[in-house]
JSON list of C-alpha atoms in Angstrom, two decimals:
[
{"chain": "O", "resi": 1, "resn": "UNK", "atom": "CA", "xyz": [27.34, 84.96, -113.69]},
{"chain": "O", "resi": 2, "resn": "UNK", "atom": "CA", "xyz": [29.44, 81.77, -113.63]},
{"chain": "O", "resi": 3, "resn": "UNK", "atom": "CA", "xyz": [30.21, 79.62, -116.33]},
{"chain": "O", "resi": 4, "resn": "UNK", "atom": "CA", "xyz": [27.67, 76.63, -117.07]},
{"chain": "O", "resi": 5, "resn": "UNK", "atom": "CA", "xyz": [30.34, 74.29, -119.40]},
{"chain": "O", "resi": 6, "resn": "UNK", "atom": "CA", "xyz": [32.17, 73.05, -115.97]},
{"chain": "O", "resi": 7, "resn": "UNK", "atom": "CA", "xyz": [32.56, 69.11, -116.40]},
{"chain": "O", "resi": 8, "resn": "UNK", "atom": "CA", "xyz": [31.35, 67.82, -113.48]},
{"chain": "O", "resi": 9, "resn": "UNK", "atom": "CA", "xyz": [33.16, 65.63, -110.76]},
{"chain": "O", "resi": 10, "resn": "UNK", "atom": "CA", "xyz": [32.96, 62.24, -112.29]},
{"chain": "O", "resi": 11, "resn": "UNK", "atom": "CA", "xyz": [34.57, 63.88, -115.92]},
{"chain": "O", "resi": 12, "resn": "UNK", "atom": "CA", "xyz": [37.26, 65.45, -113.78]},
{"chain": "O", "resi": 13, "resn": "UNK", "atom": "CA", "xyz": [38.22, 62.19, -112.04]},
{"chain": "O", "resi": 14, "resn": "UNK", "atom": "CA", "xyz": [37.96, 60.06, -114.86]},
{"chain": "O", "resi": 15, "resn": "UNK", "atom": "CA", "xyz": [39.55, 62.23, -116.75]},
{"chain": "O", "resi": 16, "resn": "UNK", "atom": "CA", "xyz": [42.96, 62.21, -114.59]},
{"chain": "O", "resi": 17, "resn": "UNK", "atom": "CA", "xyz": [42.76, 58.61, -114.67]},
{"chain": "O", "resi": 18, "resn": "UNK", "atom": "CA", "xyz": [42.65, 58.81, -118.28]},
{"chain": "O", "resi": 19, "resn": "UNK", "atom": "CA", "xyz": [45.47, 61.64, -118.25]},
{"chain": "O", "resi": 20, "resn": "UNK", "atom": "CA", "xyz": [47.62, 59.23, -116.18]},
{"chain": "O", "resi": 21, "resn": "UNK", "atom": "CA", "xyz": [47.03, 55.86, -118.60]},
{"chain": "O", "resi": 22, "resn": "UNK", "atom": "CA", "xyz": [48.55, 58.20, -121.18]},
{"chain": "O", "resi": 23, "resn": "UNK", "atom": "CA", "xyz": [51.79, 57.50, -119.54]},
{"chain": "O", "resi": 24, "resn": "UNK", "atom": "CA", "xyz": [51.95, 54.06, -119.59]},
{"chain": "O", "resi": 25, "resn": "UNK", "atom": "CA", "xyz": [54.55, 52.87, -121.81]},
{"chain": "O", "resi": 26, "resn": "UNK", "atom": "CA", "xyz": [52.53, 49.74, -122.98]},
{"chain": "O", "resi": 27, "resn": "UNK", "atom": "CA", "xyz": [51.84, 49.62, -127.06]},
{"chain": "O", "resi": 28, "resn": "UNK", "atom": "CA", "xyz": [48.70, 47.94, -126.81]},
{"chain": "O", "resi": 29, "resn": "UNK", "atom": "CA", "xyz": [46.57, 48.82, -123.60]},
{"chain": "O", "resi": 30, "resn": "UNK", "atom": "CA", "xyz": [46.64, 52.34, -121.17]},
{"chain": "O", "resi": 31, "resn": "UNK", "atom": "CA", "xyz": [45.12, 51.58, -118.14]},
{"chain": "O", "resi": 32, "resn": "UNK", "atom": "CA", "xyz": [44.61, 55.03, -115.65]},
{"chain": "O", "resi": 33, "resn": "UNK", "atom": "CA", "xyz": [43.36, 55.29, -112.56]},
{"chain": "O", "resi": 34, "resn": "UNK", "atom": "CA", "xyz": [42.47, 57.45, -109.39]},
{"chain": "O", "resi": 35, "resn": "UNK", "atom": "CA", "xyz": [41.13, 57.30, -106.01]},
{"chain": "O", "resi": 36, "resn": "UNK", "atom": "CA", "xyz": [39.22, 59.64, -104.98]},
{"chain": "O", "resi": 37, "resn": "UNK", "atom": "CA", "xyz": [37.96, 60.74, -101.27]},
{"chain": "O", "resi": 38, "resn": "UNK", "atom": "CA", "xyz": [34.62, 61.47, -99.88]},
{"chain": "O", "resi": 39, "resn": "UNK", "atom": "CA", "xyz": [35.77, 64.81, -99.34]},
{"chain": "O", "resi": 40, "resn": "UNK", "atom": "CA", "xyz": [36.32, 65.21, -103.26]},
{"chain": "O", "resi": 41, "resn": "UNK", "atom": "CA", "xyz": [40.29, 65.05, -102.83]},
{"chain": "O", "resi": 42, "resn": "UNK", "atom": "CA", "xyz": [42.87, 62.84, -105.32]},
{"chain": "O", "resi": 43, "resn": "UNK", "atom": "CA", "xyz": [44.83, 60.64, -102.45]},
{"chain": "O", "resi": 44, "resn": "UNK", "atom": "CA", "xyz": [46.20, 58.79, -105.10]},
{"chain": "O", "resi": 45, "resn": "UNK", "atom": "CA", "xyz": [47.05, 58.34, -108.92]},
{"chain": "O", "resi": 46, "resn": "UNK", "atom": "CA", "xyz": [48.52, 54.80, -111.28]},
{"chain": "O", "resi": 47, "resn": "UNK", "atom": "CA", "xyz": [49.12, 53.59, -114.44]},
{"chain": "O", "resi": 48, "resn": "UNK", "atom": "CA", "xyz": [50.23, 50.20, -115.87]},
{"chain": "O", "resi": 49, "resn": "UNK", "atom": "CA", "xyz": [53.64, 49.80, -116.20]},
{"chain": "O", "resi": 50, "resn": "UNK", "atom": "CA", "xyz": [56.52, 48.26, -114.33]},
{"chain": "O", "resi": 51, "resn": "UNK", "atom": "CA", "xyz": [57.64, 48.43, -110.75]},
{"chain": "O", "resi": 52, "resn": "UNK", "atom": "CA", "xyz": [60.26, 50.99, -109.85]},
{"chain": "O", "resi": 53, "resn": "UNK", "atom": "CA", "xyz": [63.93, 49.83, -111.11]},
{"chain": "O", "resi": 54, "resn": "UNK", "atom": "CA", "xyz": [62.78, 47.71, -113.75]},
{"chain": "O", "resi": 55, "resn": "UNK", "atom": "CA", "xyz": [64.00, 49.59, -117.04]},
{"chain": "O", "resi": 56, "resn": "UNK", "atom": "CA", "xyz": [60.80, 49.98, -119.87]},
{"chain": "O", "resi": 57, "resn": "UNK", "atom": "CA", "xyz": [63.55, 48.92, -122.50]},
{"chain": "O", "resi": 58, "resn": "UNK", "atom": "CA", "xyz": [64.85, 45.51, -120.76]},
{"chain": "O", "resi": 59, "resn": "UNK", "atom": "CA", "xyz": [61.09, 43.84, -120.10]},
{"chain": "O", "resi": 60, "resn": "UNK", "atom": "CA", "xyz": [58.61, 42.38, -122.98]},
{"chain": "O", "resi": 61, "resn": "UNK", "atom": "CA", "xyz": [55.48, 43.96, -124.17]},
{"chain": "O", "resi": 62, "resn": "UNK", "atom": "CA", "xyz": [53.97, 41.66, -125.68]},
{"chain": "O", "resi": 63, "resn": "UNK", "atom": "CA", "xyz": [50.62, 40.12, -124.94]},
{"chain": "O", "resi": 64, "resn": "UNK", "atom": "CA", "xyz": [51.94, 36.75, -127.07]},
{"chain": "O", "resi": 65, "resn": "UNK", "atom": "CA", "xyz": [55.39, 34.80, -126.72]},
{"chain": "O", "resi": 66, "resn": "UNK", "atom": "CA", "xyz": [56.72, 31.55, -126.76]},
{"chain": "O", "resi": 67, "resn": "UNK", "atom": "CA", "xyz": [56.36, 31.73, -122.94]},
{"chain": "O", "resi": 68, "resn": "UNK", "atom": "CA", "xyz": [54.67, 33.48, -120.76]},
{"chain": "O", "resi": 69, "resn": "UNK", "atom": "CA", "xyz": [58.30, 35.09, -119.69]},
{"chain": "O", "resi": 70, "resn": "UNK", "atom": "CA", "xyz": [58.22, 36.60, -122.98]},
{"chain": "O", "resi": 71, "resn": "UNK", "atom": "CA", "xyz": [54.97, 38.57, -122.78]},
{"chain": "O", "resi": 72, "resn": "UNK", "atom": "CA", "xyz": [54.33, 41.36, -120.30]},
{"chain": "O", "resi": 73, "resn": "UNK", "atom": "CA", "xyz": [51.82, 39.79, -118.36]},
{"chain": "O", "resi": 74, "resn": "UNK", "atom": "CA", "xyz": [54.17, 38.14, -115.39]},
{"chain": "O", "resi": 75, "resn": "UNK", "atom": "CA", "xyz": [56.02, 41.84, -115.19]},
{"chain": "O", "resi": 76, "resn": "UNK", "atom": "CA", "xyz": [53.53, 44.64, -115.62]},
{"chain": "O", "resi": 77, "resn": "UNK", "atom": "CA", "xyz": [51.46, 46.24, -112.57]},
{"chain": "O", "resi": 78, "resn": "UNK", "atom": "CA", "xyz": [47.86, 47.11, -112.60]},
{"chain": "O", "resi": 79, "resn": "UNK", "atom": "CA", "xyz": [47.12, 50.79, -112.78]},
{"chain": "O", "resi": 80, "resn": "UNK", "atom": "CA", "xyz": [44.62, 50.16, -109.63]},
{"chain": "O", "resi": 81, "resn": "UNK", "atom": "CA", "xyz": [47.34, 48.30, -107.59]},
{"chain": "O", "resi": 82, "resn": "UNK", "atom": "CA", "xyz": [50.05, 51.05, -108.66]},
{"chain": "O", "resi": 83, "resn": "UNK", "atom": "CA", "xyz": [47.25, 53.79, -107.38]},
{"chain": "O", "resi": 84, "resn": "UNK", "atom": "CA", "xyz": [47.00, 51.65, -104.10]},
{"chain": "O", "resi": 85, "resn": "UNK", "atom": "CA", "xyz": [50.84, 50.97, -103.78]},
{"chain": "O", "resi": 86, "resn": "UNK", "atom": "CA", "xyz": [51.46, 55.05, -104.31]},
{"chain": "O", "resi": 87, "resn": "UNK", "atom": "CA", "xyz": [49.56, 56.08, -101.61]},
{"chain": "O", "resi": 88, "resn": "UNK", "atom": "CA", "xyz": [51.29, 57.71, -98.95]},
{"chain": "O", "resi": 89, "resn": "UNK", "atom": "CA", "xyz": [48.33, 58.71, -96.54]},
{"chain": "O", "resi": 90, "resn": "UNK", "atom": "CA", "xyz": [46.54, 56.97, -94.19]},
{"chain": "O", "resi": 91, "resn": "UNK", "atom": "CA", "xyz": [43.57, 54.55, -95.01]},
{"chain": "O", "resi": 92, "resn": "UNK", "atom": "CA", "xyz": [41.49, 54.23, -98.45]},
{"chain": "O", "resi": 93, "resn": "UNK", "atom": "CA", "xyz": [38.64, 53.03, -96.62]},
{"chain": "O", "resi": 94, "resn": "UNK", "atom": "CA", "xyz": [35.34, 54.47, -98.18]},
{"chain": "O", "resi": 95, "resn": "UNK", "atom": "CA", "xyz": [37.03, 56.22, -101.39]},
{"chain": "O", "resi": 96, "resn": "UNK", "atom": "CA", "xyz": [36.34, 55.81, -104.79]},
{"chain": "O", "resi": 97, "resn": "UNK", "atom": "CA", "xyz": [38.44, 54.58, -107.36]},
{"chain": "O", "resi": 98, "resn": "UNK", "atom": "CA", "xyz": [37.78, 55.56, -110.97]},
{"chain": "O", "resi": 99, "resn": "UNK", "atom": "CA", "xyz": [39.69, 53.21, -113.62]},
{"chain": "O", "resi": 100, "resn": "UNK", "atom": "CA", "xyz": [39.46, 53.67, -117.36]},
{"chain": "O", "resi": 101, "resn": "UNK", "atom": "CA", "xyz": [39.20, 49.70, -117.65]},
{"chain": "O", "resi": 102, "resn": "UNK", "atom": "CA", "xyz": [37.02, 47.11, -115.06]},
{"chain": "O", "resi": 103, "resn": "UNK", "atom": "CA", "xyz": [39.93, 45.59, -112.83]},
{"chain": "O", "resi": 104, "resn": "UNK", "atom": "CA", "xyz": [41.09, 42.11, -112.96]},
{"chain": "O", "resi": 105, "resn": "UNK", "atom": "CA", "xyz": [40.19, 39.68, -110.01]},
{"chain": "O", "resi": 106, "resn": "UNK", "atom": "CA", "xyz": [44.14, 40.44, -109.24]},
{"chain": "O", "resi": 107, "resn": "UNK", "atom": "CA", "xyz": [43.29, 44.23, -109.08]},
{"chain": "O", "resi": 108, "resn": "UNK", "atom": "CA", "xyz": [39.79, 43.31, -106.94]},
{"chain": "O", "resi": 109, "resn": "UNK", "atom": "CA", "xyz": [41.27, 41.59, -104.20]},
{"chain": "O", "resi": 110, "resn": "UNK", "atom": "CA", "xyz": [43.65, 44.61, -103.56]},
{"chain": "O", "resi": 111, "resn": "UNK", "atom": "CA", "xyz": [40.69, 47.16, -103.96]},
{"chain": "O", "resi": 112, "resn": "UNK", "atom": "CA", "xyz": [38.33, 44.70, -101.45]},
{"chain": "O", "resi": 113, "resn": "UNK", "atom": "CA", "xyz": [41.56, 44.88, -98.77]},
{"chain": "O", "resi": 114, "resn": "UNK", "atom": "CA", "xyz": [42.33, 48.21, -99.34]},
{"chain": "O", "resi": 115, "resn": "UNK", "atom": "CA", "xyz": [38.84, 49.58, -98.67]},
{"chain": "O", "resi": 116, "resn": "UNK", "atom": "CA", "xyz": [37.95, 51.05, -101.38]},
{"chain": "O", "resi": 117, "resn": "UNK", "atom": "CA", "xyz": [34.27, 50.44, -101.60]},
{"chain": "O", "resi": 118, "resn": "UNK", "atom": "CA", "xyz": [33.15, 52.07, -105.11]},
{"chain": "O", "resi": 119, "resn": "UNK", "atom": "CA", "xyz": [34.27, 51.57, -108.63]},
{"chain": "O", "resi": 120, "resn": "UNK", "atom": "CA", "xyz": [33.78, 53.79, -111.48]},
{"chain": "O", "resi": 121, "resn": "UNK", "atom": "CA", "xyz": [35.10, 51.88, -114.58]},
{"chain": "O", "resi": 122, "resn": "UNK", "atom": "CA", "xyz": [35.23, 53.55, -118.55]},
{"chain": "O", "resi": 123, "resn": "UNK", "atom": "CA", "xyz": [35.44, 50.22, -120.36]},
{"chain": "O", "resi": 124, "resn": "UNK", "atom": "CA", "xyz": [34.06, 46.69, -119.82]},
{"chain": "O", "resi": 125, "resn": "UNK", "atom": "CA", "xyz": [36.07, 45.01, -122.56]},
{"chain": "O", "resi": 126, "resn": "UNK", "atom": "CA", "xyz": [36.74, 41.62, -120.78]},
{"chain": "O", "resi": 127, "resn": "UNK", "atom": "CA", "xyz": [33.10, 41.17, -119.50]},
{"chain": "O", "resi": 128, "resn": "UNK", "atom": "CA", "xyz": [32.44, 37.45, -119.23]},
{"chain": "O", "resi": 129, "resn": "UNK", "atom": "CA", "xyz": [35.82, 36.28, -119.10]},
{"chain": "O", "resi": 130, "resn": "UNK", "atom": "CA", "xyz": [36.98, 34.54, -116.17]},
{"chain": "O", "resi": 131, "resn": "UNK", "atom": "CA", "xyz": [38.78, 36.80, -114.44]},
{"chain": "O", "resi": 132, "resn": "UNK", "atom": "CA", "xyz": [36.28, 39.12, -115.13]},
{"chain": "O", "resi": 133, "resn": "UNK", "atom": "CA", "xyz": [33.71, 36.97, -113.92]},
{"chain": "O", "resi": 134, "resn": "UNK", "atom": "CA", "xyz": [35.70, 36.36, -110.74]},
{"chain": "O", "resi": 135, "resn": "UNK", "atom": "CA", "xyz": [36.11, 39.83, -109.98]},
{"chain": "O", "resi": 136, "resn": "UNK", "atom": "CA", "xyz": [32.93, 41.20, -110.12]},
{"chain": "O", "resi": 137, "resn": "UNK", "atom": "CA", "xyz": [32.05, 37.59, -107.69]},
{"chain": "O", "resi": 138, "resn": "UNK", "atom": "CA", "xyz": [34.65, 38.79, -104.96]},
{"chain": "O", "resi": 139, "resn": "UNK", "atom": "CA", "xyz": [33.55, 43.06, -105.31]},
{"chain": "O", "resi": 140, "resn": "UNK", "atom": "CA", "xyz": [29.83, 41.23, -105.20]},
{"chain": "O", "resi": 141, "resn": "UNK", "atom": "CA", "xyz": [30.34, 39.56, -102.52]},
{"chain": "O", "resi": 142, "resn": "UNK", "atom": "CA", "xyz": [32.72, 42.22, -100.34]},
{"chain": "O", "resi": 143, "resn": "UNK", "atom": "CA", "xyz": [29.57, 44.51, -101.17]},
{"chain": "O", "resi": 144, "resn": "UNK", "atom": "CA", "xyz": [32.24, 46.51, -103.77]},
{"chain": "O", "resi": 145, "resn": "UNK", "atom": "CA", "xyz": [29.86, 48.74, -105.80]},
{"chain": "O", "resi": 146, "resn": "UNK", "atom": "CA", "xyz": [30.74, 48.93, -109.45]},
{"chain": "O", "resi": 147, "resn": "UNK", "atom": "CA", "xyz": [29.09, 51.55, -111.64]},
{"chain": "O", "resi": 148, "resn": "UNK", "atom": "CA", "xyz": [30.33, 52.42, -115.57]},
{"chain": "O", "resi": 149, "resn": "UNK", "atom": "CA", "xyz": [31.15, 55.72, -116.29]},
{"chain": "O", "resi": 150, "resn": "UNK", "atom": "CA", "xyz": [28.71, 58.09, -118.19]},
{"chain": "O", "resi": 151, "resn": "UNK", "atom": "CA", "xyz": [30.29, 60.29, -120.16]},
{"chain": "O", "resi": 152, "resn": "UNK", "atom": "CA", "xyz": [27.95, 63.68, -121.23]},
{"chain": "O", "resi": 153, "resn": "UNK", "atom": "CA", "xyz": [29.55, 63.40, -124.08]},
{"chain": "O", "resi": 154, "resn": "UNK", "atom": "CA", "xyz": [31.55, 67.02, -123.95]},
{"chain": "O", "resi": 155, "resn": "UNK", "atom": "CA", "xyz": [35.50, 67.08, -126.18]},
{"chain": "O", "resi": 156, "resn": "UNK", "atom": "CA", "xyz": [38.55, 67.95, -123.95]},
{"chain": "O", "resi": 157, "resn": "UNK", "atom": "CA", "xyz": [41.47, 68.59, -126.01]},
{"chain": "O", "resi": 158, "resn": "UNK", "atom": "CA", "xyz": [44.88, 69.00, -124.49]},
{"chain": "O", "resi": 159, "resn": "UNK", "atom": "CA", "xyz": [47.90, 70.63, -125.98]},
{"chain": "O", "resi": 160, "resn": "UNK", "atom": "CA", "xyz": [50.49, 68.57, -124.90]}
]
């Protein structure tokens, strides 16, 4: 007989984009994500960190300065846009994109152009802000389907 305790698809994907928000090197937020085909395949994996060349140890990560230049916030990419930037394939029209936090409207727009036409999102910790409120008005409108993430509630522990 097989085993019944499998996690099922939605705990495996979410759970890589969690895996992957593990290496972001911010202090105060890990944002993973991954995009997922209708075919049940990873195309593509991100985090939020820096772009490519810029050293962890010479940028801010703050979320407060005395300028915005000081905090992260004008330097640090999206975990969505990272998973959209790394993909090397084709087109990510008609995938799914699972994030462990609901994207900015920054992060929409580049899921709307991209294609990508269904979110599944852990956390909703900025709900009603505005650029929370924006987002969800442009995936609304681009007929984006957003959905939050139910967990069964089953522990996976990793030995790292």
């Amino acid at each position: 007989m097989k085993r019944e305790d499998y996690i099922s698809w939605d705990e495996y994907f979410m759970g890589v984009a969690k895996l992957a928000g593990l290496r972001s090197k911010d202090p105060h937020t890990q944002v993973g994500s991954c995009i997922v085909g209708d075919n049940r395949k990873i195309l593509s994996i991100g985090y939020n960190g820096l772009p490519k060349g810029c050293s962890d140890d010479e940028f801010p990560w703050e979320g407060t300065g005395e300028t915005e230049l000081d905090t992260k916030y004008p330097f640090v990419t999206h975990s969505e846009l990272n998973a959209i930037l790394n993909f090397r394939g084709g087109s990510l029209e008609g995938t799914t994109l699972y994030v462990s936090l609901f994207p900015c409207n920054e992060c929409a727009k580049a899921i709307i152009q991209a294609g990508i036409k269904k979110i599944i999102y852990e956390s909703d910790k900025y709900d009603g802000t505005p650029s929370n409120v924006a987002s969800k008005k442009m995936l609304d409108a681009a007929g984006v389907a957003y959905v939050p993430y139910s967990p069964s509630g089953k522990k996976v522990t990793l030995e790292l």
